[in-house]
XYZ file of C-alpha atoms in Angstrom:
563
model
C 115.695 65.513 56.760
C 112.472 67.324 58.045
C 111.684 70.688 55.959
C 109.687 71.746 58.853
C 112.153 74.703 60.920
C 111.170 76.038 63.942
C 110.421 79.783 64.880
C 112.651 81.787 67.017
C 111.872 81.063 70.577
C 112.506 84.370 71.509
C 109.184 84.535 72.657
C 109.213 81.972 74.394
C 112.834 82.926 75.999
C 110.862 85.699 76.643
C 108.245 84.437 79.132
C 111.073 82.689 81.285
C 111.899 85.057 83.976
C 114.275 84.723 87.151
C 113.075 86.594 90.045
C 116.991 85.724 92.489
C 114.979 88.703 94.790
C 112.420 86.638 96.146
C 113.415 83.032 95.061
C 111.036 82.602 91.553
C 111.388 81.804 88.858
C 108.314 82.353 86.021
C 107.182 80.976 82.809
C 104.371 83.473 81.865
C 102.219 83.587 85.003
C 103.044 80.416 85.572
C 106.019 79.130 88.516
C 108.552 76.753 87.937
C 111.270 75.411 89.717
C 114.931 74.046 88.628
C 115.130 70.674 90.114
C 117.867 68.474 90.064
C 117.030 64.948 87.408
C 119.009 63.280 89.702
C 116.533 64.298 92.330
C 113.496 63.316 89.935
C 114.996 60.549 89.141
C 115.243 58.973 93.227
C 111.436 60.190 93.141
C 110.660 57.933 89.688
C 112.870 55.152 91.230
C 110.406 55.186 94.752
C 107.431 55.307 92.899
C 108.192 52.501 90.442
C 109.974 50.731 93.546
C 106.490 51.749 95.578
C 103.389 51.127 93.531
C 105.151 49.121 90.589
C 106.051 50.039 87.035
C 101.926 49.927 85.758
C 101.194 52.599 88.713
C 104.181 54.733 88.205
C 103.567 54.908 84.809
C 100.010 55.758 85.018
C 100.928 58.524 87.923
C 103.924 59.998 85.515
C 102.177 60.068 81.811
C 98.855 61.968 83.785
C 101.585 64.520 85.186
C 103.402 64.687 81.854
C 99.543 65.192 80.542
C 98.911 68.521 82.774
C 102.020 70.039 82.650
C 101.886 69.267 78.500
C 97.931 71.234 78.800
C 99.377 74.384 80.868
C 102.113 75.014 77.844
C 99.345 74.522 75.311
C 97.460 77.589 77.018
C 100.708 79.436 76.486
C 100.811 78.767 73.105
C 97.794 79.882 72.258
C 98.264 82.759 73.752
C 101.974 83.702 72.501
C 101.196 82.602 68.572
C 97.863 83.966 68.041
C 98.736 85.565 65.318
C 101.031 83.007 63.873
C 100.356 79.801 61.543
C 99.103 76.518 63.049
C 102.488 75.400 62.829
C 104.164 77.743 64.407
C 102.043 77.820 67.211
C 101.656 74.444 67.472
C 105.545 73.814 67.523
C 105.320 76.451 70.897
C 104.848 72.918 72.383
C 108.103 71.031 70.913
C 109.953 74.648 71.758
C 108.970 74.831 75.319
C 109.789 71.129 76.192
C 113.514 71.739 75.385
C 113.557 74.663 76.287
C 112.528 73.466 79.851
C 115.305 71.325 79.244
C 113.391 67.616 79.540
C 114.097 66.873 75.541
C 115.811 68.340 72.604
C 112.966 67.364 69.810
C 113.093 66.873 66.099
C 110.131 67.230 64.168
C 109.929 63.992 61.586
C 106.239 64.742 59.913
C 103.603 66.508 61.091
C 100.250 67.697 59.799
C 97.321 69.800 61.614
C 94.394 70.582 61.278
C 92.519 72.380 63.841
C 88.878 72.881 62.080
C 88.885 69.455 60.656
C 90.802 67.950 64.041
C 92.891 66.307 61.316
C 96.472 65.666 63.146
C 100.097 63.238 62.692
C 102.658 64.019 64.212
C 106.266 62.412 64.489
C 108.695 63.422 66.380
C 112.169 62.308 67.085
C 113.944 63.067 70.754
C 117.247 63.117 71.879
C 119.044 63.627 75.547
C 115.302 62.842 76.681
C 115.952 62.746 80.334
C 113.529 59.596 81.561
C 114.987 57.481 78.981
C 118.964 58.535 80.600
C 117.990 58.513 84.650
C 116.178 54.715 83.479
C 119.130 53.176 82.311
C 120.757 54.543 84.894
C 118.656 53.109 87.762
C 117.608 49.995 86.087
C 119.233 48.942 83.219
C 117.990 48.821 79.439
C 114.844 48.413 79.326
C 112.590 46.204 77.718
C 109.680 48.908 76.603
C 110.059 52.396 76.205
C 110.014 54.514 79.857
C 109.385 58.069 78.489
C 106.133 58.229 80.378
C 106.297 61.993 81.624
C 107.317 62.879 77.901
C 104.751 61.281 76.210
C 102.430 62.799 78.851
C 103.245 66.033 77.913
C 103.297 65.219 73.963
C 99.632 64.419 74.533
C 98.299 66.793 76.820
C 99.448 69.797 74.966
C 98.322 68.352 71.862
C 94.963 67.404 73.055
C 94.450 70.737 74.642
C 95.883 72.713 71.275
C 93.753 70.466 69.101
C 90.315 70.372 71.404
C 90.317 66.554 71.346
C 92.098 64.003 72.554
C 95.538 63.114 70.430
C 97.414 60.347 72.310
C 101.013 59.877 71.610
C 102.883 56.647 71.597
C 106.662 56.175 71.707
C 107.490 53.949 69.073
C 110.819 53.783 69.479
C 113.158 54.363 73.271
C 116.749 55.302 74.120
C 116.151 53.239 77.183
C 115.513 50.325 75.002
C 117.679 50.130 72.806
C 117.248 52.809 69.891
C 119.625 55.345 68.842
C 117.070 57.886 70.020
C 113.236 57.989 70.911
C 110.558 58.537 68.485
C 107.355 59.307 68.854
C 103.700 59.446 66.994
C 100.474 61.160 68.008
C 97.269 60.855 66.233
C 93.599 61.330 67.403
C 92.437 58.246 69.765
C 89.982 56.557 67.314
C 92.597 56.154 64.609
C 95.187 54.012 66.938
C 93.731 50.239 66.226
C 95.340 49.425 69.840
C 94.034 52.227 71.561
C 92.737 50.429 74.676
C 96.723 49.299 75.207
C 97.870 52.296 76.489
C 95.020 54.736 77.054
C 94.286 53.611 80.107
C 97.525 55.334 81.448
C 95.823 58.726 80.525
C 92.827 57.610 82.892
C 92.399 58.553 86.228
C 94.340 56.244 88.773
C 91.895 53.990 90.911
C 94.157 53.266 93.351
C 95.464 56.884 93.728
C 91.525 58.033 93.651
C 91.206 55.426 96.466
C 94.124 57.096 98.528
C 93.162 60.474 97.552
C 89.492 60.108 99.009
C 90.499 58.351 102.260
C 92.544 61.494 102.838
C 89.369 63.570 102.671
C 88.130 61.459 104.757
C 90.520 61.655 107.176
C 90.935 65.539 106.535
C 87.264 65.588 107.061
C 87.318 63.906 110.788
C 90.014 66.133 111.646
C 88.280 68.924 110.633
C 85.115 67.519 112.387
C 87.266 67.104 115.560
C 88.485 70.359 115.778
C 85.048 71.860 115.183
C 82.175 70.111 114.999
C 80.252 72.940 113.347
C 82.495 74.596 111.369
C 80.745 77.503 109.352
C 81.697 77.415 105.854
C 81.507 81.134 104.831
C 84.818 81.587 107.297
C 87.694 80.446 105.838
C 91.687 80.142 107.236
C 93.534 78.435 109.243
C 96.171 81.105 110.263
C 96.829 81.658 113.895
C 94.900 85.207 114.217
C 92.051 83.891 112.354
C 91.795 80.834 114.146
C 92.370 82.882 117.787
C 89.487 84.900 116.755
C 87.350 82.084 115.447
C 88.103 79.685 118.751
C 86.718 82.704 120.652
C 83.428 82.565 119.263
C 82.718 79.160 119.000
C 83.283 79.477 123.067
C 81.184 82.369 123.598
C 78.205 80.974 120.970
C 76.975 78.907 123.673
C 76.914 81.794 126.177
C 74.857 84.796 126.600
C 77.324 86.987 126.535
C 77.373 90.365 124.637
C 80.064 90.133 122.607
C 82.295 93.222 120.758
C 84.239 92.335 117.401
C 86.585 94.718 116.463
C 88.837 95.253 113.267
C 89.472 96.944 110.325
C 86.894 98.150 108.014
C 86.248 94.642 105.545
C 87.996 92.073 107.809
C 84.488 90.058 108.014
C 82.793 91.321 111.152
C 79.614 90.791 109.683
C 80.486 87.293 108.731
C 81.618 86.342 112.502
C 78.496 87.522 113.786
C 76.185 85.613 111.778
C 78.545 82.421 112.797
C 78.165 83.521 116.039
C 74.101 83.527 115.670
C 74.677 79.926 113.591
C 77.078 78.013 116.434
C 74.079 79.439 119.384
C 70.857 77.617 120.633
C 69.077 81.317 118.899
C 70.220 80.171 115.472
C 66.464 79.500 114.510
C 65.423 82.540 115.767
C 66.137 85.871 114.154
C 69.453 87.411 112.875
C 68.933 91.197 112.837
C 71.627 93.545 111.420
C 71.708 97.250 111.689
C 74.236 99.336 110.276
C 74.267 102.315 112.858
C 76.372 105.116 110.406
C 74.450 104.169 107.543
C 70.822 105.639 109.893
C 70.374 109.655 110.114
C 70.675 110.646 113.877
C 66.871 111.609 113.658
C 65.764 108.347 112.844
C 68.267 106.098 114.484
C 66.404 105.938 118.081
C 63.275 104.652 115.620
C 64.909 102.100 114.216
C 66.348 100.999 116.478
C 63.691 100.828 119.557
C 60.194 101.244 117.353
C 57.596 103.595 116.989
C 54.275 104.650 118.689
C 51.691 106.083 116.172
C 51.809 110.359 116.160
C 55.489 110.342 118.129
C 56.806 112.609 115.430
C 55.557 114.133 112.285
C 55.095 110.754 110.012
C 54.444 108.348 112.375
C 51.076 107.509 110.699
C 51.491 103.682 111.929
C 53.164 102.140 115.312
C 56.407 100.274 114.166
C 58.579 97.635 116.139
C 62.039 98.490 116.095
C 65.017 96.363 115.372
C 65.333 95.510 119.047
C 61.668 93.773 118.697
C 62.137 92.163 115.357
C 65.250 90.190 116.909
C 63.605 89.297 120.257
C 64.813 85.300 120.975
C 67.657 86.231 118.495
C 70.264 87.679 117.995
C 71.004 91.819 117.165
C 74.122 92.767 114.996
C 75.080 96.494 115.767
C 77.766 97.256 113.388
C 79.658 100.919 113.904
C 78.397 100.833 117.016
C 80.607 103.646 117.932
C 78.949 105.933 115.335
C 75.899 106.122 117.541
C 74.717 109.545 118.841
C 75.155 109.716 123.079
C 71.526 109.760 123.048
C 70.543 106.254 121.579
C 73.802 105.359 123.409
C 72.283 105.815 126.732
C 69.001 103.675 125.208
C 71.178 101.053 124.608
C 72.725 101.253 127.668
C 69.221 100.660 129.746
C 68.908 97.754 127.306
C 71.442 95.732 127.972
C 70.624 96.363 132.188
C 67.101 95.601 132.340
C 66.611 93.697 129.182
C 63.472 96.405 128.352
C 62.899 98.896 125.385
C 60.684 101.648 125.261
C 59.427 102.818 122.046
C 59.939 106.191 121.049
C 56.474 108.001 121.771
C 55.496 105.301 124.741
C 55.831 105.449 128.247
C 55.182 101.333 128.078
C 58.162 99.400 128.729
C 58.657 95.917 126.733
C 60.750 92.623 127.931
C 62.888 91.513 125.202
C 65.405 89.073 125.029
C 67.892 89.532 122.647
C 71.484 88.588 122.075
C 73.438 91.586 120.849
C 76.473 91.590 119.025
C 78.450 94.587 118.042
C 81.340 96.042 116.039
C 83.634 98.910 115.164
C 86.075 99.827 113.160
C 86.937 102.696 115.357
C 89.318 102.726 119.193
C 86.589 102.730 121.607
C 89.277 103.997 124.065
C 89.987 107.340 122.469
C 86.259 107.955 121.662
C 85.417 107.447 125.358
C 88.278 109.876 126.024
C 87.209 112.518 123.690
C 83.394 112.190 124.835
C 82.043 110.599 122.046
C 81.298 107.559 123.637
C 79.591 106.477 126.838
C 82.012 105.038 129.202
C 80.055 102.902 131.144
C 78.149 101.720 127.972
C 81.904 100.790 127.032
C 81.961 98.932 130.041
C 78.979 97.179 129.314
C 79.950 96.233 125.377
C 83.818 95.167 126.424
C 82.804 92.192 128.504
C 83.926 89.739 125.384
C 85.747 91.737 122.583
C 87.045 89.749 120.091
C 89.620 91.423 117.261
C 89.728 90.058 113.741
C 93.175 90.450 111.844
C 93.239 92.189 109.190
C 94.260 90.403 105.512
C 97.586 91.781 105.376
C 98.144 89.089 108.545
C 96.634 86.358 107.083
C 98.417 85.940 103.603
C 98.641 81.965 104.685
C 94.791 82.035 104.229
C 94.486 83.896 100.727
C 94.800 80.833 98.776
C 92.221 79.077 100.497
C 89.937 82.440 100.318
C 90.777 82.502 96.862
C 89.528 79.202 95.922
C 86.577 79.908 97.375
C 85.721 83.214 96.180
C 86.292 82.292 92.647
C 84.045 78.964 93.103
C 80.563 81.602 94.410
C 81.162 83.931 91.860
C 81.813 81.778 89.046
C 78.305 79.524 89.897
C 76.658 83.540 90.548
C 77.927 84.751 86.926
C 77.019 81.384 85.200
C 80.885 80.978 84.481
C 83.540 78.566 84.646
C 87.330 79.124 84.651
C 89.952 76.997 85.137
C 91.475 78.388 88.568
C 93.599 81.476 88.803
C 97.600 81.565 87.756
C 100.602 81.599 90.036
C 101.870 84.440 88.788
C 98.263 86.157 89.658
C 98.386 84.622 93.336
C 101.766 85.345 94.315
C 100.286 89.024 92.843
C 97.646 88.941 95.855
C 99.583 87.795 98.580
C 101.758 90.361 97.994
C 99.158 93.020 98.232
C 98.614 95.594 101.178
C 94.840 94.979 101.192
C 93.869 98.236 102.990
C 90.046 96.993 101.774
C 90.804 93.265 103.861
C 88.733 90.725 102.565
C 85.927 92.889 101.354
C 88.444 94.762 98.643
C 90.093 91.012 97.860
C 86.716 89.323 96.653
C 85.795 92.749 94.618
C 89.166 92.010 93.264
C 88.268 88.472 92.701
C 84.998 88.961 91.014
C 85.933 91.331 88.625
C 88.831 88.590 87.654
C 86.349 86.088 87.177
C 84.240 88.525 84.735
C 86.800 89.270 82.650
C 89.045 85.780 82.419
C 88.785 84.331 79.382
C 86.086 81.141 79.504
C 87.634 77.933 80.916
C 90.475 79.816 80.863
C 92.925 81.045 83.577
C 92.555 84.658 85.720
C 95.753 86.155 84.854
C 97.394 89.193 86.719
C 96.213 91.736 84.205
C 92.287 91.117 84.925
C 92.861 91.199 89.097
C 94.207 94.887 88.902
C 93.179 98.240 87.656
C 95.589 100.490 86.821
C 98.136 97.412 86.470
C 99.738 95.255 88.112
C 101.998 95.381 91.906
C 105.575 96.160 90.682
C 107.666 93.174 91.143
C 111.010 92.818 91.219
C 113.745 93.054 89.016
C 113.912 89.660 87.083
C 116.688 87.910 84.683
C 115.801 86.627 81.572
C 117.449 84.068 79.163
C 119.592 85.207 76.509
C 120.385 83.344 73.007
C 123.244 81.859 73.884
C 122.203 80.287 77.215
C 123.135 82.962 79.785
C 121.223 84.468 82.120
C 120.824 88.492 81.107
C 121.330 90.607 83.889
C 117.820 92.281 85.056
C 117.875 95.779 83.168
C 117.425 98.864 85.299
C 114.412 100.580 86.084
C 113.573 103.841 83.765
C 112.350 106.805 85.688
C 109.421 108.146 85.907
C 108.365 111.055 84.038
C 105.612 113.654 84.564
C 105.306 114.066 81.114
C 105.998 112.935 77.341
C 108.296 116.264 77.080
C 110.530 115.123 79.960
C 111.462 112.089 78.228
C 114.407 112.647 77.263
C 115.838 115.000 79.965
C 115.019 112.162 82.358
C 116.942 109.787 80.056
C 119.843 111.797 79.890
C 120.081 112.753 83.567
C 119.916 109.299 84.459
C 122.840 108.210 82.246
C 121.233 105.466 80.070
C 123.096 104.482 76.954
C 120.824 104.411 74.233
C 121.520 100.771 73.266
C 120.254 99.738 76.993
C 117.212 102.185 76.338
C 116.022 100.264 73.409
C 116.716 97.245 74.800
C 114.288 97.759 77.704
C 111.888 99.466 75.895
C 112.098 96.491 73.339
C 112.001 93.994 76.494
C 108.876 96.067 78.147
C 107.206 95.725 74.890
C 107.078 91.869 74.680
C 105.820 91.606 78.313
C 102.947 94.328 78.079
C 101.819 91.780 74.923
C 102.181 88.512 77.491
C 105.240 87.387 74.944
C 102.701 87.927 71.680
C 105.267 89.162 69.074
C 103.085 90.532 66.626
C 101.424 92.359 69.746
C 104.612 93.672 70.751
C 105.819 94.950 67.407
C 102.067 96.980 66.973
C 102.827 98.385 69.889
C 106.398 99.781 68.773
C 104.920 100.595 65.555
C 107.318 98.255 63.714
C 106.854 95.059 61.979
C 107.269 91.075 63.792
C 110.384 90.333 61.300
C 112.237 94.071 62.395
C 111.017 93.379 66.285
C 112.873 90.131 65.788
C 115.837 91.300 64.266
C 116.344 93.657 66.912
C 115.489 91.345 69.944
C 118.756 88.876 67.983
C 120.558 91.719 67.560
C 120.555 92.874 71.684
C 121.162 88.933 72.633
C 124.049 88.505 70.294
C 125.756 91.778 71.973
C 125.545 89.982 75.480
């Protein structure tokens, strides 16, 4: 018999929530979903049936291989504190726990400094082995490819080098139960048997790139010129975005409208880039951001001695843009008098600078944008109505982000690509947990507040590691909803009820009272908030109650024995 025990997987019981509310259900920031093995195993059965048992196998042990890496990131994160073993056996814990393997360590030894590993393990009810002889009879070598997979991915990713597994012995085959042995690649004599099935598949790379090609000519299709800093594919944003590509080619003044952050900026300049000006100039004023007593200056140029330090004659931003194309954002923040400038502007095409009777030909293509209703201003007199007039020929209105949660994925991934290469970083993508936090956000900020969000999660993810939830948000994280967790004996526990909110420490325990809580259910939620505030780290959790691991155990046994 093996002297080596396992921990209690309360912790790890601990990161598997059931969110019935919404349909998730979480391991750590991580989403997983409860899928009928009869189900996987009509999927294994295609693919073998497909591509043929060396394909399938190679597809299935890669899988086993990522899914095996994500768990190792767990573990290092839930044992920190805890011996190599124990943290290491996080791995073995999980995979039964996920219910693909009930696993029995035989011998192992690590060594993390030294990268000094063996490990044997034995498996029963593995669920490969089960569906195979199902579908196609004993077999003649073992078929545990997702298992092994996993075996060596979370190994290789715990250890920092890569530990294949082998099985040595199958259920499928004819053992009495599977066994297994991982060691680190150079010390298997027949390594170059079975590592190619860890190697990226040449025939699914092949069928993977013709679909970006493919991807690519539809995308080329649709728009020839597609302009890479705007990203979606929702309905609004593609309404918005079909309307400029069709007035780029036009002369057209043209009026984008949203809220503040929704990219106006961004669909001008594409605007400017999809137009025969796009070699010319792209000039952008921000027309709140200029004092009233300087704005007329700015914006239509200076004569020398017009005002009180003019030393010099200056061309204003109409000038600089002539051939190109002038970006007027808040244009309804302009006072009446520059109003009525740019109103003789866009009828005869001329400028006058301030200080000059001389009139100058421009030709410029001007784009503008508010955050503000045009309509009311008119009606309360703060803006020109036939100047409306003249800017309303072409608006165009951007959604806002809270209408385009379909394109926050695709925002996200590119977000975190610019400011990982502008911070000299790299990360390994951002969790589900983390993005099912965004799209559930209001996003008063749009797309401006979402990549301040993103940044900052960048800066402080751990390297090559994953942006969690906890570095997206300050002040914490959205409130989700109530979600079940998994007791000792198997059962879902019912999700515990929401405390109140106090205004102070002092009203603890009025609050408490008033709202009927037993104490037993108090300390078990304040026991259960504990261990997720420390991500499922035990030894966080009992520093925070001020108790030791061993009596934060004890208790946590005690609560799931009373259900």
């Amino acid at each position: 018999m093996s002297s080596i025990h396992y921990p209690p997987s309360t912790d790890l019981r601990e990161m598997l929530r059931f969110s019935p509310d919404d349909g998730l259900i979480w391991l750590g920031e991580q989403r997983m979903v409860l899928l009928h093995t009869a189900a996987l195993s009509a999927l294994r059965k295609e693919l073998i049936e497909s591509v043929g048992m060396e394909q399938a196998r190679r597809i299935l042990t890669r899988m086993g291989f990522a899914s095996g890496q994500r768990d190792a990131e767990l573990a290092r994160k839930l044992r920190g504190d805890a011996t190599t073993i124990e943290s290491f056996l996080v791995g073995p814990q999980l995979h039964t726990l996920e219910g693909c393997v009930h696993t029995d360590p035989v011998r192992l030894e690590v060594d993390v400094d030294s990268g000094r590993f063996y490990g044997e393990f034995r498996w029963s009810h593995a669920w490969e082995a089960e569906v195979h002889l199902k579908e196609f009879g004993q077999a003649e070598h073992p078929v545990c490819w997702m298992q092994v997979g996993y075996a060596s991915g979370f190994t290789s990713y715990f250890m920092g080098r890569f530990i294949p597994f082998r099985e040595v012995e199958c259920a499928a085959a004819g053992a009495e139960r599977c066994r297994i042995v991982g060691k680190p690649v150079e010390e298997w004599p027949d390594a170059q048997e079975f590592t190619p099935y860890f190697e990226a598949d040449s025939i699914v790379g092949r069928l993977l790139e013709l679909r970006e090609q493919v991807e690519a000519m539809r995308q080329s299709l649709a728009c020839r010129r597609r302009i890479p800093d705007l990203i979606g594919s929702s309905i609004g944003f593609q309404h918005a975005y079909d309307l400029v590509v069709k007035a780029a080619t036009t002369k057209v003044t043209v009026l984008l409208l949203g809220e503040t952050g929704v990219g106006k900026e961004r669909f001008a300049h594409a605007l400017h880039d999809l137009s025969p000006r796009r070699d010319a100039p792209f000039v952008a004023v921000n027309c709140a951001a200029l004092p009233d007593e300087l704005i007329e200056s700015e914006l239509f140029g200076v004569e020398k001695g017009a005002f009180t330090g003019a030393h010099a004659a200056r061309a204003g931003k109409f000038e600089r843009a002539d051939g190109g194309t002038l970006f007027l954002d808040e244009v309804g923040e302009l006072p009446l008098s520059a109003q009525a400038k740019l109103l003789r502007v866009l009828q005869e095409g001329e400028i006058e600078r301030l200080g000059s009777e001389q009139t100058r030909k421009i030709n410029v293509r001007l784009v503008a944008a508010t955050n503000v209703n045009l309509h009311d201003a008119v009606e309360e007199g703060r803006f020109r109505r036939d100047l409306f007039y003249r800017l309303n020929v072409y608006p165009v209105t951007i959604p806002p982000l809270r209408e385009r949660i379909a394109d926050i994925p695709a925002l996200v991934d590119g977000m975190i690509a610019r400011f990982c290469s502008l911070h000299d970083k790299r990360v390994a993508g951002i969790t589900d947990k983390a993005m099912n936090a965004l799209k559930a956000q209001h996003w008063p900020g749009n797309v401006r507040e979402l990549q301040n969000v993103l940044e900052r999660g960048v800066i402080l993810a751990p390297g090559n590691g994953w942006i969690e939830v906890e570095h997206l948000f300050i002040g914490g994280a959205p409130v989700m909803p109530p979600q079940a967790g998994v007791g000792a004996d198997g059962k879902l526990r019912e999700p515990q009820a929401r405390l109140p909110t106090v205004a102070a420490e002092g009203d603890v325990h009025d609050a408490l009272l008033d709202a009927g809580i037993p104490l037993e259910d108090f300390e078990q939620s304040l026991l259960r908030r504990a261990v997720e505030r420390a991500n499922g780290n035990l030894a966080a959790a009992a520093r925070l109650l001020g108790m030791t691991r061993p009596q934060l155990n004890y208790r946590l046994k005690k609560h799931d024995g009373e259900r």
